[in-house]
């Protein structure tokens, strides 16, 4: 793993002086606020930094990550599938953002580089090996609410590894690219543009239908038990649910156990299965 603390103006890209950040990012700027930002902006970025896929998401310590855009260039797009796997639980054990929290306080942005073999076994096997990804270069911005916005650039198995000159170029472009992404997220929210809505919700979406299936199966579920199940289906951790509902973690687990007993299940995976399929009511 490598980490760079980026200053406000970015680092000079000596080896890529002929490919200034503004030239490559002109197309990124033109894609801001559009539903196709994930694919169009990546295509423009590839003129300077060849990457097969990317993802832009926000992470918090006790809430599921939220995907804002993703896409692929020159290969079938599996970024939505990758994010669904990550959001279903892998994010809870993801230590790849720890170097950001350990960086100097107040650093404008951080750049990190990870090879697949440096990541945790589950993360590596379920995403990187399964989808043929070999490296991730991330530009990460700390946000006022304690969350992190991460722009992740992926190299796949058939591509060569990132080199020092490309690291330098990425540092020089970081300030502009992060500004473009931040502006896109703000504008897309205002315009109601959702580039990848299906990747940001669990596979049981729409959630309202999933909860209705649970109520039909078990009319005896209490309001609090339903609230717990809803957040479990969204991928929340027990800590996140406790914080959101103003409960202790132990109380959250107690309500979870009661709900699972009523539903006749033992694991979260069974909850997802019930929410996706109708079944005979239980009492």
mmCIF file of C-alpha atoms in Angstrom:
data_model
loop_
_atom_site.group_PDB
_atom_site.id
_atom_site.type_symbol
_atom_site.label_atom_id
_atom_site.label_comp_id
_atom_site.label_asym_id
_atom_site.label_seq_id
_atom_site.Cartn_x
_atom_site.Cartn_y
_atom_site.Cartn_z
ATOM 1 C CA UNK A 1 0.000 0.000 0.000
ATOM 2 C CA UNK A 2 1.167 3.522 -0.789
ATOM 3 C CA UNK A 3 -0.239 6.769 0.579
ATOM 4 C CA UNK A 4 0.270 10.372 -0.502
ATOM 5 C CA UNK A 5 -0.958 13.437 1.382
ATOM 6 C CA UNK A 6 -1.934 15.907 -1.320
ATOM 7 C CA UNK A 7 -1.391 19.625 -0.856
ATOM 8 C CA UNK A 8 -3.963 22.164 -1.955
ATOM 9 C CA UNK A 9 -2.440 22.674 -5.384
ATOM 10 C CA UNK A 10 -1.565 19.051 -6.138
ATOM 11 C CA UNK A 11 1.918 17.779 -6.910
ATOM 12 C CA UNK A 12 3.670 18.662 -10.172
ATOM 13 C CA UNK A 13 3.347 16.050 -12.914
ATOM 14 C CA UNK A 14 6.810 16.365 -14.436
ATOM 15 C CA UNK A 15 6.618 13.173 -16.495
ATOM 16 C CA UNK A 16 3.210 14.111 -17.893
ATOM 17 C CA UNK A 17 3.746 17.782 -18.622
ATOM 18 C CA UNK A 18 2.498 17.243 -22.178
ATOM 19 C CA UNK A 19 -0.787 15.887 -20.832
ATOM 20 C CA UNK A 20 -1.907 18.593 -18.444
ATOM 21 C CA UNK A 21 -4.826 17.730 -16.145
ATOM 22 C CA UNK A 22 -7.042 20.322 -17.816
ATOM 23 C CA UNK A 23 -6.772 18.617 -21.205
ATOM 24 C CA UNK A 24 -7.941 15.235 -19.914
ATOM 25 C CA UNK A 25 -10.551 16.686 -17.556
ATOM 26 C CA UNK A 26 -12.294 18.856 -20.142
ATOM 27 C CA UNK A 27 -14.545 15.918 -21.018
ATOM 28 C CA UNK A 28 -15.110 15.155 -17.345
ATOM 29 C CA UNK A 29 -16.317 18.710 -16.811
ATOM 30 C CA UNK A 30 -18.659 18.411 -19.775
ATOM 31 C CA UNK A 31 -20.267 15.305 -18.260
ATOM 32 C CA UNK A 32 -21.064 16.878 -14.883
ATOM 33 C CA UNK A 33 -24.723 16.568 -13.907
ATOM 34 C CA UNK A 34 -25.632 13.981 -16.550
ATOM 35 C CA UNK A 35 -26.964 10.464 -16.002
ATOM 36 C CA UNK A 36 -24.077 9.105 -18.087
ATOM 37 C CA UNK A 37 -21.379 10.776 -16.000
ATOM 38 C CA UNK A 38 -19.950 7.433 -14.865
ATOM 39 C CA UNK A 39 -19.189 6.212 -18.377
ATOM 40 C CA UNK A 40 -18.589 9.483 -20.233
ATOM 41 C CA UNK A 41 -16.258 10.984 -17.638
ATOM 42 C CA UNK A 42 -14.257 7.755 -17.442
ATOM 43 C CA UNK A 43 -13.832 7.701 -21.218
ATOM 44 C CA UNK A 44 -12.427 11.231 -21.084
ATOM 45 C CA UNK A 45 -10.130 10.359 -18.198
ATOM 46 C CA UNK A 46 -8.710 7.442 -20.184
ATOM 47 C CA UNK A 47 -7.084 9.888 -22.594
ATOM 48 C CA UNK A 48 -4.498 10.564 -19.885
ATOM 49 C CA UNK A 49 -4.768 7.724 -17.369
ATOM 50 C CA UNK A 50 -5.884 4.345 -18.774
ATOM 51 C CA UNK A 51 -8.190 2.587 -16.305
ATOM 52 C CA UNK A 52 -10.846 0.019 -17.135
ATOM 53 C CA UNK A 53 -13.321 0.979 -14.439
ATOM 54 C CA UNK A 54 -13.996 3.391 -11.629
ATOM 55 C CA UNK A 55 -16.428 4.017 -8.794
ATOM 56 C CA UNK A 56 -17.312 7.062 -6.744
ATOM 57 C CA UNK A 57 -18.842 6.481 -3.348
ATOM 58 C CA UNK A 58 -19.087 7.873 0.164
ATOM 59 C CA UNK A 59 -18.268 5.822 3.238
ATOM 60 C CA UNK A 60 -19.077 6.331 6.924
ATOM 61 C CA UNK A 61 -17.950 4.284 9.901
ATOM 62 C CA UNK A 62 -21.347 2.892 10.891
ATOM 63 C CA UNK A 63 -23.484 3.229 7.771
ATOM 64 C CA UNK A 64 -23.453 1.464 4.414
ATOM 65 C CA UNK A 65 -21.517 3.222 1.651
ATOM 66 C CA UNK A 66 -23.457 5.166 -0.975
ATOM 67 C CA UNK A 67 -22.566 4.890 -4.651
ATOM 68 C CA UNK A 68 -22.806 8.112 -6.682
ATOM 69 C CA UNK A 69 -21.382 7.011 -10.029
ATOM 70 C CA UNK A 70 -19.460 4.173 -11.634
ATOM 71 C CA UNK A 71 -18.639 2.814 -15.041
ATOM 72 C CA UNK A 72 -16.256 0.868 -17.254
ATOM 73 C CA UNK A 73 -14.277 1.639 -20.395
ATOM 74 C CA UNK A 74 -13.627 -0.960 -23.074
ATOM 75 C CA UNK A 75 -14.898 -3.910 -21.011
ATOM 76 C CA UNK A 76 -18.318 -5.142 -19.809
ATOM 77 C CA UNK A 77 -19.441 -3.016 -16.886
ATOM 78 C CA UNK A 78 -19.586 -4.982 -13.619
ATOM 79 C CA UNK A 79 -19.092 -2.025 -11.268
ATOM 80 C CA UNK A 80 -22.687 -2.174 -10.047
ATOM 81 C CA UNK A 81 -22.322 -5.858 -9.177
ATOM 82 C CA UNK A 82 -19.035 -5.190 -7.383
ATOM 83 C CA UNK A 83 -20.590 -2.431 -5.311
ATOM 84 C CA UNK A 84 -23.573 -4.577 -4.336
ATOM 85 C CA UNK A 85 -21.173 -7.235 -3.028
ATOM 86 C CA UNK A 86 -19.184 -4.585 -1.149
ATOM 87 C CA UNK A 87 -22.280 -2.935 0.312
ATOM 88 C CA UNK A 88 -23.786 -6.240 1.427
ATOM 89 C CA UNK A 89 -21.194 -6.504 4.194
ATOM 90 C CA UNK A 90 -17.577 -6.310 3.005
ATOM 91 C CA UNK A 91 -17.413 -2.607 3.824
ATOM 92 C CA UNK A 92 -17.732 -3.415 7.526
ATOM 93 C CA UNK A 93 -14.297 -5.071 7.556
ATOM 94 C CA UNK A 94 -12.630 -2.841 4.946
ATOM 95 C CA UNK A 95 -9.368 -1.515 6.406
ATOM 96 C CA UNK A 96 -8.261 0.176 3.192
ATOM 97 C CA UNK A 97 -9.502 3.558 4.425
ATOM 98 C CA UNK A 98 -7.569 3.374 7.702
ATOM 99 C CA UNK A 99 -4.539 5.208 6.212
ATOM 100 C CA UNK A 100 -6.814 8.172 5.565
ATOM 101 C CA UNK A 101 -7.831 8.390 9.217
ATOM 102 C CA UNK A 102 -4.162 8.088 10.191
ATOM 103 C CA UNK A 103 -3.061 10.930 7.889
ATOM 104 C CA UNK A 104 -2.184 14.413 9.077
ATOM 105 C CA UNK A 105 -5.281 16.219 10.434
ATOM 106 C CA UNK A 106 -6.648 18.762 8.010
ATOM 107 C CA UNK A 107 -4.998 17.251 4.932
ATOM 108 C CA UNK A 108 -6.989 18.488 1.891
ATOM 109 C CA UNK A 109 -6.985 15.055 0.260
ATOM 110 C CA UNK A 110 -5.266 11.688 0.335
ATOM 111 C CA UNK A 111 -4.253 9.380 -2.493
ATOM 112 C CA UNK A 112 -3.812 5.672 -1.804
ATOM 113 C CA UNK A 113 -2.760 2.745 -3.957
ATOM 114 C CA UNK A 114 -3.604 -0.884 -3.211
ATOM 115 C CA UNK A 115 -2.775 -4.097 -5.020
ATOM 116 C CA UNK A 116 -5.316 -6.903 -4.810
ATOM 117 C CA UNK A 117 -2.985 -9.073 -2.727
ATOM 118 C CA UNK A 118 -2.759 -6.348 -0.049
ATOM 119 C CA UNK A 119 -6.484 -6.379 0.697
ATOM 120 C CA UNK A 120 -8.351 -8.620 3.122
ATOM 121 C CA UNK A 121 -9.028 -12.155 1.933
ATOM 122 C CA UNK A 122 -12.810 -11.796 1.606
ATOM 123 C CA UNK A 123 -12.533 -8.438 -0.157
ATOM 124 C CA UNK A 124 -9.880 -9.780 -2.516
ATOM 125 C CA UNK A 125 -11.695 -13.009 -3.358
ATOM 126 C CA UNK A 126 -15.266 -11.729 -3.660
ATOM 127 C CA UNK A 127 -14.461 -8.654 -5.744
ATOM 128 C CA UNK A 128 -10.911 -8.387 -7.071
ATOM 129 C CA UNK A 129 -10.320 -12.001 -8.060
ATOM 130 C CA UNK A 130 -13.898 -12.632 -9.142
ATOM 131 C CA UNK A 131 -13.994 -9.600 -11.437
ATOM 132 C CA UNK A 132 -10.366 -9.613 -12.592
ATOM 133 C CA UNK A 133 -9.211 -6.434 -10.855
ATOM 134 C CA UNK A 134 -5.552 -6.066 -9.894
ATOM 135 C CA UNK A 135 -5.098 -2.541 -8.480
ATOM 136 C CA UNK A 136 -6.979 0.426 -7.049
ATOM 137 C CA UNK A 137 -5.827 4.034 -7.032
ATOM 138 C CA UNK A 138 -8.069 6.174 -4.822
ATOM 139 C CA UNK A 139 -8.414 9.929 -4.388
ATOM 140 C CA UNK A 140 -10.091 10.458 -1.029
ATOM 141 C CA UNK A 141 -11.594 13.597 0.455
ATOM 142 C CA UNK A 142 -12.546 13.907 4.135
ATOM 143 C CA UNK A 143 -15.955 15.526 4.576
ATOM 144 C CA UNK A 144 -17.319 17.690 7.425
ATOM 145 C CA UNK A 145 -19.731 14.992 8.645
ATOM 146 C CA UNK A 146 -16.877 12.555 9.253
ATOM 147 C CA UNK A 147 -17.466 10.592 6.074
ATOM 148 C CA UNK A 148 -15.098 10.090 3.179
ATOM 149 C CA UNK A 149 -15.687 10.591 -0.522
ATOM 150 C CA UNK A 150 -13.565 8.197 -2.552
ATOM 151 C CA UNK A 151 -12.860 8.271 -6.286
ATOM 152 C CA UNK A 152 -11.532 4.789 -7.085
ATOM 153 C CA UNK A 153 -9.663 4.009 -10.311
ATOM 154 C CA UNK A 154 -9.200 0.309 -11.126
ATOM 155 C CA UNK A 155 -6.696 -1.502 -13.295
ATOM 156 C CA UNK A 156 -7.721 -4.995 -14.411
ATOM 157 C CA UNK A 157 -5.646 -8.125 -14.992
ATOM 158 C CA UNK A 158 -4.953 -7.488 -18.682
ATOM 159 C CA UNK A 159 -3.604 -3.991 -17.949
ATOM 160 C CA UNK A 160 -0.091 -3.125 -16.819
ATOM 161 C CA UNK A 161 0.486 -1.805 -13.327
ATOM 162 C CA UNK A 162 0.430 1.879 -12.461
ATOM 163 C CA UNK A 163 3.880 3.456 -12.733
ATOM 164 C CA UNK A 164 5.518 6.416 -10.974
ATOM 165 C CA UNK A 165 4.741 8.830 -13.794
ATOM 166 C CA UNK A 166 1.044 7.949 -13.563
ATOM 167 C CA UNK A 167 1.085 8.406 -9.800
ATOM 168 C CA UNK A 168 2.522 11.882 -10.375
ATOM 169 C CA UNK A 169 -0.122 12.695 -12.966
ATOM 170 C CA UNK A 170 -2.888 11.545 -10.632
ATOM 171 C CA UNK A 171 -1.529 13.794 -7.885
ATOM 172 C CA UNK A 172 -1.501 16.770 -10.231
ATOM 173 C CA UNK A 173 -5.058 16.067 -11.398
ATOM 174 C CA UNK A 174 -6.498 15.208 -7.978
ATOM 175 C CA UNK A 175 -7.707 18.685 -7.052
ATOM 176 C CA UNK A 176 -9.555 19.141 -10.353
ATOM 177 C CA UNK A 177 -11.008 15.643 -10.468
ATOM 178 C CA UNK A 178 -12.279 15.818 -6.884
ATOM 179 C CA UNK A 179 -13.847 19.209 -7.619
ATOM 180 C CA UNK A 180 -15.568 17.786 -10.713
ATOM 181 C CA UNK A 181 -16.904 14.801 -8.808
ATOM 182 C CA UNK A 182 -18.110 16.922 -5.884
ATOM 183 C CA UNK A 183 -19.909 19.273 -8.250
ATOM 184 C CA UNK A 184 -21.473 16.366 -10.128
ATOM 185 C CA UNK A 185 -22.829 14.824 -6.926
ATOM 186 C CA UNK A 186 -24.337 18.160 -5.852
ATOM 187 C CA UNK A 187 -25.883 18.865 -9.247
ATOM 188 C CA UNK A 188 -27.120 15.309 -9.790
ATOM 189 C CA UNK A 189 -28.906 15.407 -6.429
ATOM 190 C CA UNK A 190 -30.542 18.720 -7.342
ATOM 191 C CA UNK A 191 -31.650 17.452 -10.750
ATOM 192 C CA UNK A 192 -32.726 14.033 -9.498
ATOM 193 C CA UNK A 193 -30.170 12.280 -11.682
ATOM 194 C CA UNK A 194 -29.377 8.783 -10.438
ATOM 195 C CA UNK A 195 -26.712 7.178 -12.595
ATOM 196 C CA UNK A 196 -26.621 3.843 -10.746
ATOM 197 C CA UNK A 197 -29.700 3.564 -8.491
ATOM 198 C CA UNK A 198 -29.801 -0.224 -8.757
ATOM 199 C CA UNK A 199 -26.286 -0.544 -7.321
ATOM 200 C CA UNK A 200 -26.973 1.644 -4.297
ATOM 201 C CA UNK A 201 -29.867 -0.404 -2.943
ATOM 202 C CA UNK A 202 -29.694 -4.006 -1.759
ATOM 203 C CA UNK A 203 -30.975 -6.731 -4.034
ATOM 204 C CA UNK A 204 -34.334 -6.739 -2.191
ATOM 205 C CA UNK A 205 -35.237 -3.293 -3.532
ATOM 206 C CA UNK A 206 -37.664 -1.702 -3.646
ATOM 207 C CA UNK A 207 -37.455 -1.795 0.125
ATOM 208 C CA UNK A 208 -41.116 -0.979 0.754
ATOM 209 C CA UNK A 209 -42.159 -4.138 -1.107
ATOM 210 C CA UNK A 210 -39.620 -6.186 0.833
ATOM 211 C CA UNK A 211 -40.959 -4.977 4.176
ATOM 212 C CA UNK A 212 -44.517 -5.687 3.066
ATOM 213 C CA UNK A 213 -43.506 -9.275 2.299
ATOM 214 C CA UNK A 214 -42.093 -9.614 5.813
ATOM 215 C CA UNK A 215 -45.301 -8.221 7.343
ATOM 216 C CA UNK A 216 -47.427 -10.638 5.329
ATOM 217 C CA UNK A 217 -45.251 -13.525 6.443
ATOM 218 C CA UNK A 218 -45.318 -12.432 10.070
ATOM 219 C CA UNK A 219 -48.111 -9.994 10.997
ATOM 220 C CA UNK A 220 -46.879 -10.105 14.588
ATOM 221 C CA UNK A 221 -43.720 -8.082 13.891
ATOM 222 C CA UNK A 222 -43.686 -4.977 16.089
ATOM 223 C CA UNK A 223 -42.914 -1.502 14.762
ATOM 224 C CA UNK A 224 -39.477 -1.531 16.389
ATOM 225 C CA UNK A 225 -38.653 -4.981 15.062
ATOM 226 C CA UNK A 226 -39.667 -3.810 11.590
ATOM 227 C CA UNK A 227 -37.376 -0.789 11.921
ATOM 228 C CA UNK A 228 -34.478 -3.078 12.793
ATOM 229 C CA UNK A 229 -35.221 -5.395 9.862
ATOM 230 C CA UNK A 230 -35.475 -2.448 7.475
ATOM 231 C CA UNK A 231 -31.996 -1.221 8.408
ATOM 232 C CA UNK A 232 -30.541 -4.713 8.258
ATOM 233 C CA UNK A 233 -31.906 -5.005 4.715
ATOM 234 C CA UNK A 234 -30.220 -1.712 3.874
ATOM 235 C CA UNK A 235 -26.906 -3.228 4.964
ATOM 236 C CA UNK A 236 -26.469 -1.204 8.151
ATOM 237 C CA UNK A 237 -24.214 -2.416 10.945
ATOM 238 C CA UNK A 238 -25.588 -2.909 14.463
ATOM 239 C CA UNK A 239 -23.612 0.160 15.589
ATOM 240 C CA UNK A 240 -25.156 2.247 12.819
ATOM 241 C CA UNK A 241 -28.686 1.073 13.660
ATOM 242 C CA UNK A 242 -28.120 1.834 17.335
ATOM 243 C CA UNK A 243 -26.921 5.353 16.547
ATOM 244 C CA UNK A 244 -29.789 6.016 14.149
ATOM 245 C CA UNK A 245 -32.534 4.828 16.510
ATOM 246 C CA UNK A 246 -30.994 6.057 19.763
ATOM 247 C CA UNK A 247 -30.624 2.555 21.202
ATOM 248 C CA UNK A 248 -27.760 0.545 22.618
ATOM 249 C CA UNK A 249 -26.160 -2.106 20.426
ATOM 250 C CA UNK A 250 -27.333 -4.759 22.887
ATOM 251 C CA UNK A 251 -30.934 -3.537 22.552
ATOM 252 C CA UNK A 252 -30.677 -3.594 18.761
ATOM 253 C CA UNK A 253 -29.512 -7.205 18.888
ATOM 254 C CA UNK A 254 -32.352 -8.093 21.262
ATOM 255 C CA UNK A 255 -34.956 -6.698 18.839
ATOM 256 C CA UNK A 256 -33.181 -8.427 15.955
ATOM 257 C CA UNK A 257 -33.311 -11.765 17.757
ATOM 258 C CA UNK A 258 -37.012 -11.325 18.541
ATOM 259 C CA UNK A 259 -37.766 -10.486 14.917
ATOM 260 C CA UNK A 260 -35.753 -13.437 13.662
ATOM 261 C CA UNK A 261 -37.545 -15.757 16.104
ATOM 262 C CA UNK A 262 -40.927 -14.570 14.836
ATOM 263 C CA UNK A 263 -39.785 -15.051 11.238
ATOM 264 C CA UNK A 264 -38.274 -18.471 11.937
ATOM 265 C CA UNK A 265 -34.777 -17.522 10.783
ATOM 266 C CA UNK A 266 -31.307 -17.196 12.297
ATOM 267 C CA UNK A 267 -29.159 -15.194 9.860
ATOM 268 C CA UNK A 268 -29.278 -11.918 7.941
ATOM 269 C CA UNK A 269 -28.936 -13.832 4.669
ATOM 270 C CA UNK A 270 -32.221 -15.601 5.476
ATOM 271 C CA UNK A 271 -33.845 -12.210 6.066
ATOM 272 C CA UNK A 272 -32.810 -11.127 2.564
ATOM 273 C CA UNK A 273 -34.210 -14.363 1.157
ATOM 274 C CA UNK A 274 -37.563 -13.891 2.897
ATOM 275 C CA UNK A 275 -37.782 -10.286 1.750
ATOM 276 C CA UNK A 276 -37.295 -11.326 -1.865
ATOM 277 C CA UNK A 277 -39.865 -14.138 -1.884
ATOM 278 C CA UNK A 278 -43.396 -14.502 -0.674
ATOM 279 C CA UNK A 279 -44.170 -17.284 1.734
ATOM 280 C CA UNK A 280 -46.787 -18.651 4.093
ATOM 281 C CA UNK A 281 -47.494 -16.406 7.094
ATOM 282 C CA UNK A 282 -46.023 -17.382 10.446
ATOM 283 C CA UNK A 283 -47.494 -16.570 13.809
#
